[in-house]
CSV table of C-alpha atoms in Angstrom, one decimal:
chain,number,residue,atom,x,y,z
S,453,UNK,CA,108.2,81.9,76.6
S,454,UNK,CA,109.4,79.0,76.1
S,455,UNK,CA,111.0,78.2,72.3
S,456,UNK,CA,110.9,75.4,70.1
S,457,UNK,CA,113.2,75.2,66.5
S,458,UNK,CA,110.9,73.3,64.3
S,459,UNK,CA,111.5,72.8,60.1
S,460,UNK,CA,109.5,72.0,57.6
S,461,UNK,CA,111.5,70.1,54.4
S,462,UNK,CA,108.5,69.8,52.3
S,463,UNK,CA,109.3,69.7,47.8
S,464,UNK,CA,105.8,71.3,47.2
S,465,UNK,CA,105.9,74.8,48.3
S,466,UNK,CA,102.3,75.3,48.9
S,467,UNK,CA,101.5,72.1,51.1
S,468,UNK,CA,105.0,73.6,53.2
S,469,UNK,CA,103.0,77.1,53.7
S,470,UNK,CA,99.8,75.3,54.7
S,471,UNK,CA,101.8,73.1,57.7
S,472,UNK,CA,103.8,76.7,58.8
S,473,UNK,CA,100.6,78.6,59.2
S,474,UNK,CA,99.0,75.9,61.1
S,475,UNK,CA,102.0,75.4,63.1
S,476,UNK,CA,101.7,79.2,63.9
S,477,UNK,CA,98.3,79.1,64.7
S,478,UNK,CA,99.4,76.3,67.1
S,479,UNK,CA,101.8,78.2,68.7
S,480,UNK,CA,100.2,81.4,69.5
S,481,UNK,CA,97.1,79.6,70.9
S,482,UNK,CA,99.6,77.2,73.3
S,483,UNK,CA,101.3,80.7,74.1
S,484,UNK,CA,105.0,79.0,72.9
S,485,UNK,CA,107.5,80.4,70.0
S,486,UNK,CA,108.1,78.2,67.1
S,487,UNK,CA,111.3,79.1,64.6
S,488,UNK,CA,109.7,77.9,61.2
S,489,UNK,CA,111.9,77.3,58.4
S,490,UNK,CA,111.1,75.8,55.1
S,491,UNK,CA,113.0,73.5,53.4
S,492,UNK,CA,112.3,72.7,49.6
S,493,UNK,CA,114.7,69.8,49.5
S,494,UNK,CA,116.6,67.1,51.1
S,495,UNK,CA,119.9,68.4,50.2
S,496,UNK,CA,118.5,72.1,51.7
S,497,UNK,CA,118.2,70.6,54.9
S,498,UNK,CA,121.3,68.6,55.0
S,499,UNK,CA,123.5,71.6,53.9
S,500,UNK,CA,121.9,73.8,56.9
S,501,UNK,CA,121.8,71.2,59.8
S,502,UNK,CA,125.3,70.3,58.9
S,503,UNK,CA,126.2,73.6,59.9
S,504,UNK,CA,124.1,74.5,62.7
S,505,UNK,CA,122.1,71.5,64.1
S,506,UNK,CA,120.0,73.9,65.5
S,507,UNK,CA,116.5,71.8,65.3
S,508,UNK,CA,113.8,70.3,67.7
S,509,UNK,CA,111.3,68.6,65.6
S,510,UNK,CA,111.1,68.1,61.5
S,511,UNK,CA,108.7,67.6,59.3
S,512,UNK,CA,109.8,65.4,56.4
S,513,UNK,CA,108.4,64.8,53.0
S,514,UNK,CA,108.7,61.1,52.0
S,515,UNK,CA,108.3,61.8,48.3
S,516,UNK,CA,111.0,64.0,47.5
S,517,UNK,CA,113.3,64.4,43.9
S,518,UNK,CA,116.9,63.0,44.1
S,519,UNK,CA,117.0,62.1,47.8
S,520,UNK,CA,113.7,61.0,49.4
S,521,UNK,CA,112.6,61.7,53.1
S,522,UNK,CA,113.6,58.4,54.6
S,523,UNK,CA,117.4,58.8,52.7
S,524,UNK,CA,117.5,62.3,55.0
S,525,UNK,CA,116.4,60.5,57.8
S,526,UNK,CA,119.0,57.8,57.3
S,527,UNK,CA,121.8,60.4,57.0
S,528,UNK,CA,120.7,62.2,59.9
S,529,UNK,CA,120.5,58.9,62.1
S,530,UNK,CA,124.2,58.5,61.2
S,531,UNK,CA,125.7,61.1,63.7
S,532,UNK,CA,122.0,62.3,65.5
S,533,UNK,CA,119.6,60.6,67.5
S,534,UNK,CA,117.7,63.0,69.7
S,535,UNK,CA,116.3,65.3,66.4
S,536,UNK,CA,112.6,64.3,66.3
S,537,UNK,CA,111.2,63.7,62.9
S,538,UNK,CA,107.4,63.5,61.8
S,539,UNK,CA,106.9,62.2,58.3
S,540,UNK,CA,104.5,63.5,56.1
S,541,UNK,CA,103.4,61.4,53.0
S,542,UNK,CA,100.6,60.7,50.5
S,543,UNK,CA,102.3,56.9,50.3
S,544,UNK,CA,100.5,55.0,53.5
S,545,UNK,CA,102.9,52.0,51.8
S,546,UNK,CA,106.1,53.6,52.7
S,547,UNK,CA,105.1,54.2,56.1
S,548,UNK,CA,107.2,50.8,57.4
S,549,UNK,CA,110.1,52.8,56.2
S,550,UNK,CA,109.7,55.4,59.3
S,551,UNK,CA,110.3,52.6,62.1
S,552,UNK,CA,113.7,52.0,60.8
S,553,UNK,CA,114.8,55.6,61.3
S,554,UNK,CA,112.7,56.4,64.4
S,555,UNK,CA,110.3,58.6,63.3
S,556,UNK,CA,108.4,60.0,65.9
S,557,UNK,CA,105.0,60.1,64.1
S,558,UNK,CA,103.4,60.6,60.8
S,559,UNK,CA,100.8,63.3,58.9
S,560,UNK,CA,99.1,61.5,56.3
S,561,UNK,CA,98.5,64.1,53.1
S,562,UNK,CA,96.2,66.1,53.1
S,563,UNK,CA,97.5,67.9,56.5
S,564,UNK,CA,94.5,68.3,58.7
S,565,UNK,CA,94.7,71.0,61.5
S,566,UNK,CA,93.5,68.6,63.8
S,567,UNK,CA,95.5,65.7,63.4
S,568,UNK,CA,98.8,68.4,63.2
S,569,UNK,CA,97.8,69.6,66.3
S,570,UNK,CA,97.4,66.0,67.8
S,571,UNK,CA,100.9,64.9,66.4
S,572,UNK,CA,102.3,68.2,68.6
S,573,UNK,CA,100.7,67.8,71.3
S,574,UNK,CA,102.3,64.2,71.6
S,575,UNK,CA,106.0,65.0,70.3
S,576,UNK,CA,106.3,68.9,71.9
S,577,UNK,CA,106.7,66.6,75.6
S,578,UNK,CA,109.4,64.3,74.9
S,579,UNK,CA,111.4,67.4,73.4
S,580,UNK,CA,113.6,68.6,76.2
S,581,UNK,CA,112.9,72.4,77.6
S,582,UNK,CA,115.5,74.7,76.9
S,583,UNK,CA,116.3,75.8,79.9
S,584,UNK,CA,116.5,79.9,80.6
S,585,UNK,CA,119.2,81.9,80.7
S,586,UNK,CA,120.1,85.6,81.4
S,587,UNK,CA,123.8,87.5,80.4
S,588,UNK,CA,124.9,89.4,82.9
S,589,UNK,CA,127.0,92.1,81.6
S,590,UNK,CA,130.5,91.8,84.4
S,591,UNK,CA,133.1,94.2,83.5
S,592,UNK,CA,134.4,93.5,80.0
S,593,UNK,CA,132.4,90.3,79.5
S,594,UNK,CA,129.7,89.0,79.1
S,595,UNK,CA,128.0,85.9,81.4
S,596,UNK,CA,125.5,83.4,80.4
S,597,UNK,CA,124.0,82.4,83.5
S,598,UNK,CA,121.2,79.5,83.8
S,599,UNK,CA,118.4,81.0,85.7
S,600,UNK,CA,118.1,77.6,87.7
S,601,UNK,CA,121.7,78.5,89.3
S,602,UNK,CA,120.3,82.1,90.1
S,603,UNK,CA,119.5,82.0,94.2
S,604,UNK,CA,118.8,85.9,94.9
S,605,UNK,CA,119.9,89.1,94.3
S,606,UNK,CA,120.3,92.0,96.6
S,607,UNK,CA,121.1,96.0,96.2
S,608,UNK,CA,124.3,96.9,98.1
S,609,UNK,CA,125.2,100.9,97.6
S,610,UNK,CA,124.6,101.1,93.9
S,611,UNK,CA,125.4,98.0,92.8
S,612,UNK,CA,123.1,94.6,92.1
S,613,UNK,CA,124.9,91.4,93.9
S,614,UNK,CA,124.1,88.3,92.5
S,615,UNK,CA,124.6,84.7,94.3
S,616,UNK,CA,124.4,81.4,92.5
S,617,UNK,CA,124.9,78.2,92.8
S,618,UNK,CA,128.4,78.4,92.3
S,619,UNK,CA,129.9,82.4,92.2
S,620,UNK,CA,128.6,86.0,93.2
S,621,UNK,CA,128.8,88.7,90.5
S,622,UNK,CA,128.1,92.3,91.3
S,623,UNK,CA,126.6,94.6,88.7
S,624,UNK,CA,125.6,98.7,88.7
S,625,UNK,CA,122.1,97.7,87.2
S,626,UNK,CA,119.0,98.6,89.6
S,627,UNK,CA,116.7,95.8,90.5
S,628,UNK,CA,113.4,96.9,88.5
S,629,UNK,CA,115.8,96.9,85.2
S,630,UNK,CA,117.3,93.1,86.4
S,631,UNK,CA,114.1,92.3,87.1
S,632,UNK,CA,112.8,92.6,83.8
S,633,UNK,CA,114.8,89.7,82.7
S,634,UNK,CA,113.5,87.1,84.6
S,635,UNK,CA,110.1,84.8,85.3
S,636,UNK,CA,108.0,87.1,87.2
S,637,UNK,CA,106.2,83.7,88.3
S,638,UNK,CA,109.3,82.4,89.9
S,639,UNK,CA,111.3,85.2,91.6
S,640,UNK,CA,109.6,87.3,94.2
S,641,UNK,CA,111.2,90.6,95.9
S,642,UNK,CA,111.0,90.2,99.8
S,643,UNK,CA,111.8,93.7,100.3
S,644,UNK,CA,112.7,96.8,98.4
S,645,UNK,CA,116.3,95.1,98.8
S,646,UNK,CA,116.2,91.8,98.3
S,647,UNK,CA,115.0,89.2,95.0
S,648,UNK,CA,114.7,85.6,95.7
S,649,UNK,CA,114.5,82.6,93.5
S,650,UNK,CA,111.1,80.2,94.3
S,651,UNK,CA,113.3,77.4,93.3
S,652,UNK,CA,115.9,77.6,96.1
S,653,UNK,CA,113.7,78.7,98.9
S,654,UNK,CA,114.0,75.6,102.0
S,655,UNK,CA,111.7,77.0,104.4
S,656,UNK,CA,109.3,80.4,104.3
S,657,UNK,CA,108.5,81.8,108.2
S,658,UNK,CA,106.5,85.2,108.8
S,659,UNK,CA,109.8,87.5,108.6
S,660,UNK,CA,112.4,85.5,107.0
S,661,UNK,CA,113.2,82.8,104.6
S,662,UNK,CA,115.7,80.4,104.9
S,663,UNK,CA,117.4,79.7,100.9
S,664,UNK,CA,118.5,76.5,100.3
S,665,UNK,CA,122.1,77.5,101.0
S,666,UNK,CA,121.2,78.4,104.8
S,667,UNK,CA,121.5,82.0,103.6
S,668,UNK,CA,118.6,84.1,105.8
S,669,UNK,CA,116.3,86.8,103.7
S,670,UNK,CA,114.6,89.1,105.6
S,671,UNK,CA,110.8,89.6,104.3
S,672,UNK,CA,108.7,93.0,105.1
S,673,UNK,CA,105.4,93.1,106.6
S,674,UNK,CA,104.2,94.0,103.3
S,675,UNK,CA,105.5,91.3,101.7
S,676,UNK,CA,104.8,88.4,103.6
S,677,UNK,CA,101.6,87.3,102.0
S,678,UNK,CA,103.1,87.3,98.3
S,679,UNK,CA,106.4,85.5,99.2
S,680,UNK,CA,104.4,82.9,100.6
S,681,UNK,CA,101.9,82.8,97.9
S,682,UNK,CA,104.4,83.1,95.4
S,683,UNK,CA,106.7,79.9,97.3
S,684,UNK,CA,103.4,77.9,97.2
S,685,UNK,CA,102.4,78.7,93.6
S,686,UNK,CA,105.5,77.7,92.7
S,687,UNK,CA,106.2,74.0,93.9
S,688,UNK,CA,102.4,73.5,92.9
S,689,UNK,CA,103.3,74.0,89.5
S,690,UNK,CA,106.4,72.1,89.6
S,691,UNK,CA,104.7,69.3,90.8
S,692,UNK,CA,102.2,68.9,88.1
């Protein structure tokens, strides 16, 4: 499911509740996670991001005590760029102010749940996916791996090999529990043995497929029709 770290920095405490819940709403009916902080000041904000810049989109407050919306914005626009910001204000005057620190959009008070779900609909695609990731537990470490770099997996004995892009790990996990951690929509088993990645497959024939590493899976007779449904499905989604 893929995650986005949104925050609210909003003076009035009640108007800040209304945007989270409808934000909420939003996500559960797009089927995405939101991480929904409130922020009851400018300073707040400041003192958190400072620490852990750790946020996709805000939702500002123009009108603010001590310093305003577009003074945070400012501030932030000193060292970050890519943070997206929707303003929210009661002041249509001081919307002019927004252009000069890039605001990606603006709520005009009251919130409406249509015009919220309008501004995310718009904002959520120039916000860059965070891509997936597993940890593979290899002897006294831990690895974070990309599942992009993830090509396939096979049982050997009693232990889980993994090949990537760039290393092979081998771990004494079975392949229904590694299984669990991944996109079911975008790896495939082509036998009892053997887990492929959609993403790397080159070419799919009746009792094999060739990995984009030349690396040749074998795929059982049972299989056959959901590996190639499953490499299809795939690429048709990718290329919407």
């Amino acid at each position: 499911m893929q995650t986005y770290r949104l925050a609210i920095c909003e003076n009035e405490l009640i108007q800040a509740k209304f945007i989270q819940k409808i934000l909420a709403d939003y996500a559960v009916e797009r089927g995405i996670q939101f991480h929904l902080p409130i922020f009851e000041s400018a300073e707040a904000f400041l003192f958190e991001y400072a620490e852990n810049k750790a946020v996709d989109l805000l939702f500002l407050d123009i009108q603010m005590e001590e310093l305003d919306g577009v003074a945070l914005a400012e501030k932030i626009r000193e060292t970050v760029d890519q943070l997206k910001i929707v303003f929210i204000t009661g002041m249509t005057e001081r919307i002019g102010e927004g252009y000069r620190v890039s605001a990606s959009d603006f709520l005009i008070k009251p919130v409406k749940k249509d015009q919220l779900y309008a501004v995310l609909d718009r904002v959520l695609t120039t916000i860059p996916k965070e891509e997936a990731v597993i940890v593979l537990p290899i002897e006294d470490e831990q690895v974070k791996l990309p599942l992009s770099r993830l090509i396939c997996a096979e049982i050997v004995g009693k232990e889980l090999v993994i090949t990537t892009t760039t290393s092979t790990y081998s771990l004494k996990t079975s392949m229904q529990d590694f299984m669990k951690q991944l996109d079911n929509k975008q790896f495939i088993q082509t036998n009892r043995n053997w887990l492929i990645n959609c993403q790397h497959i080159e070419r799919v024939k009746k009792s094999e497929v060739i990995m984009a590493n030349e690396l040749v899976i074998p795929i059982s007779r049972r299989n056959s029709k959901d590996v190639a449904q499953a490499f299809i499905s795939y690429f048709r989604k990718d290329a919407q």
